[in-house]
Amino acid sequence: MGINKLATFDDFSKVKEKTDRFLLFKNSTTCPISSQAFEEFEKFAEDHDHDVYYLNVQEARPLSNDIAETYGVKHQSPQALLIDGDHVVWNDSHWRITYSSLADAVKK
């Protein structure tokens, strides 16, 4: 299915219109922990038929901050969020973002 990049509020709105449940990865382009977590996210996306998106916090800071505020989840980077409707039903950050943690999250 592939990973789709989000950069704008409009991008995020289109995703919300298209699907109710999706994974979002907030990535820092300068953090080695983010790089490792993003590799896990990519492996998961290759193996699973699930809607997955990411944003780079340096490029989309206003969107990243808005998501944190809207969903009441403290911003972290890297961070993975499973959004279902108007709620974040799972999130994790840093080294806890692994292939298996992502796979477990989408089973819930």
PDB file of N, CA, C and O in Angstrom, residues 6 18 20 25 27 29-31 34 36 42 44-45 47 52 56 62 64 71 75 87 90:
ATOM      1  N   LEU A   6       2.408  13.513   4.598  1.00  0.00           N
ATOM      2  CA  LEU A   6       1.509  14.626   4.851  1.00  0.00           C
ATOM      3  C   LEU A   6       2.347  15.858   5.169  1.00  0.00           C
ATOM      4  O   LEU A   6       3.320  15.767   5.916  1.00  0.00           O
ATOM      5  N   LYS A  18     -11.142  10.368   3.794  1.00  0.00           N
ATOM      6  CA  LYS A  18     -10.999   9.110   3.065  1.00  0.00           C
ATOM      7  C   LYS A  18     -11.113   7.876   3.964  1.00  0.00           C
ATOM      8  O   LYS A  18     -11.666   6.859   3.573  1.00  0.00           O
ATOM      9  N   ASP A  20     -11.309   6.277   8.237  1.00  0.00           N
ATOM     10  CA  ASP A  20     -11.527   6.528   9.659  1.00  0.00           C
ATOM     11  C   ASP A  20     -10.362   6.059  10.520  1.00  0.00           C
ATOM     12  O   ASP A  20     -10.123   6.585  11.594  1.00  0.00           O
ATOM     13  N   PHE A  25       2.878   8.488  11.512  1.00  0.00           N
ATOM     14  CA  PHE A  25       4.206   8.517  12.103  1.00  0.00           C
ATOM     15  C   PHE A  25       4.725   9.944  12.028  1.00  0.00           C
ATOM     16  O   PHE A  25       4.750  10.542  10.958  1.00  0.00           O
ATOM     17  N   ASN A  27       7.912  12.140  12.330  1.00  0.00           N
ATOM     18  CA  ASN A  27       9.321  11.860  12.119  1.00  0.00           C
ATOM     19  C   ASN A  27      10.159  13.128  12.226  1.00  0.00           C
ATOM     20  O   ASN A  27       9.761  14.180  11.755  1.00  0.00           O
ATOM     21  N   THR A  29      13.715  14.567  10.941  1.00  0.00           N
ATOM     22  CA  THR A  29      14.735  14.255   9.930  1.00  0.00           C
ATOM     23  C   THR A  29      16.151  14.376  10.480  1.00  0.00           C
ATOM     24  O   THR A  29      17.105  14.014   9.793  1.00  0.00           O
ATOM     25  N   THR A  30      16.309  14.846  11.715  1.00  0.00           N
ATOM     26  CA  THR A  30      17.642  15.037  12.282  1.00  0.00           C
ATOM     27  C   THR A  30      17.943  14.121  13.455  1.00  0.00           C
ATOM     28  O   THR A  30      19.018  14.199  14.030  1.00  0.00           O
ATOM     29  N   CYS A  31      17.020  13.244  13.799  1.00  0.00           N
ATOM     30  CA  CYS A  31      17.164  12.401  14.984  1.00  0.00           C
ATOM     31  C   CYS A  31      17.454  10.954  14.597  1.00  0.00           C
ATOM     32  O   CYS A  31      16.690  10.345  13.846  1.00  0.00           O
ATOM     33  N   SER A  34      14.606   8.615  15.425  1.00  0.00           N
ATOM     34  CA  SER A  34      13.538   8.710  14.423  1.00  0.00           C
ATOM     35  C   SER A  34      13.869   7.885  13.191  1.00  0.00           C
ATOM     36  O   SER A  34      12.999   7.226  12.620  1.00  0.00           O
ATOM     37  N   GLN A  36      15.678   5.157  12.979  1.00  0.00           N
ATOM     38  CA  GLN A  36      15.481   3.739  13.282  1.00  0.00           C
ATOM     39  C   GLN A  36      13.993   3.396  13.360  1.00  0.00           C
ATOM     40  O   GLN A  36      13.543   2.384  12.810  1.00  0.00           O
ATOM     41  N   GLU A  42       8.446   1.589   8.042  1.00  0.00           N
ATOM     42  CA  GLU A  42       8.485   1.195   6.619  1.00  0.00           C
ATOM     43  C   GLU A  42       8.320  -0.307   6.458  1.00  0.00           C
ATOM     44  O   GLU A  42       7.578  -0.760   5.576  1.00  0.00           O
ATOM     45  N   PHE A  44       6.832  -2.368   8.487  1.00  0.00           N
ATOM     46  CA  PHE A  44       5.435  -2.666   8.790  1.00  0.00           C
ATOM     47  C   PHE A  44       4.553  -2.347   7.588  1.00  0.00           C
ATOM     48  O   PHE A  44       3.706  -3.153   7.198  1.00  0.00           O
ATOM     49  N   ALA A  45       4.732  -1.187   6.988  1.00  0.00           N
ATOM     50  CA  ALA A  45       3.908  -0.752   5.852  1.00  0.00           C
ATOM     51  C   ALA A  45       4.052  -1.693   4.659  1.00  0.00           C
ATOM     52  O   ALA A  45       3.076  -1.947   3.945  1.00  0.00           O
ATOM     53  N   ASP A  47       4.549  -4.874   4.739  1.00  0.00           N
ATOM     54  CA  ASP A  47       3.951  -6.175   5.023  1.00  0.00           C
ATOM     55  C   ASP A  47       2.459  -6.147   5.345  1.00  0.00           C
ATOM     56  O   ASP A  47       1.841  -7.196   5.453  1.00  0.00           O
ATOM     57  N   VAL A  52      -1.273   4.064   6.056  1.00  0.00           N
ATOM     58  CA  VAL A  52      -0.156   4.598   6.833  1.00  0.00           C
ATOM     59  C   VAL A  52       0.324   5.913   6.224  1.00  0.00           C
ATOM     60  O   VAL A  52       0.421   6.054   5.002  1.00  0.00           O
ATOM     61  N   ASN A  56       7.064  14.949   8.481  1.00  0.00           N
ATOM     62  CA  ASN A  56       8.335  15.383   9.043  1.00  0.00           C
ATOM     63  C   ASN A  56       8.066  16.623   9.877  1.00  0.00           C
ATOM     64  O   ASN A  56       7.564  17.620   9.358  1.00  0.00           O
ATOM     65  N   PRO A  62       3.420  23.188  12.187  1.00  0.00           N
ATOM     66  CA  PRO A  62       2.052  23.585  12.578  1.00  0.00           C
ATOM     67  C   PRO A  62       1.065  22.413  12.560  1.00  0.00           C
ATOM     68  O   PRO A  62       0.246  22.277  13.474  1.00  0.00           O
ATOM     69  N   SER A  64       1.821  19.179  12.914  1.00  0.00           N
ATOM     70  CA  SER A  64       2.198  18.295  14.009  1.00  0.00           C
ATOM     71  C   SER A  64       1.661  18.819  15.337  1.00  0.00           C
ATOM     72  O   SER A  64       1.094  18.062  16.134  1.00  0.00           O
ATOM     73  N   TYR A  71      -5.905  15.970  19.384  1.00  0.00           N
ATOM     74  CA  TYR A  71      -6.125  14.627  19.911  1.00  0.00           C
ATOM     75  C   TYR A  71      -5.687  14.474  21.373  1.00  0.00           C
ATOM     76  O   TYR A  71      -5.842  13.401  21.955  1.00  0.00           O
ATOM     77  N   HIS A  75       3.088  15.930  22.081  1.00  0.00           N
ATOM     78  CA  HIS A  75       3.975  15.748  20.929  1.00  0.00           C
ATOM     79  C   HIS A  75       5.286  15.105  21.363  1.00  0.00           C
ATOM     80  O   HIS A  75       5.892  15.499  22.347  1.00  0.00           O
ATOM     81  N   HIS A  87     -10.371   9.900  17.566  1.00  0.00           N
ATOM     82  CA  HIS A  87      -9.588   9.547  18.752  1.00  0.00           C
ATOM     83  C   HIS A  87      -8.270   8.881  18.367  1.00  0.00           C
ATOM     84  O   HIS A  87      -8.207   8.130  17.396  1.00  0.00           O
ATOM     85  N   TRP A  90      -4.162   4.496  20.168  1.00  0.00           N
ATOM     86  CA  TRP A  90      -2.861   3.957  20.567  1.00  0.00           C
ATOM     87  C   TRP A  90      -1.800   4.947  20.125  1.00  0.00           C
ATOM     88  O   TRP A  90      -1.925   5.580  19.067  1.00  0.00           O
TER      89      TRP A  90
END
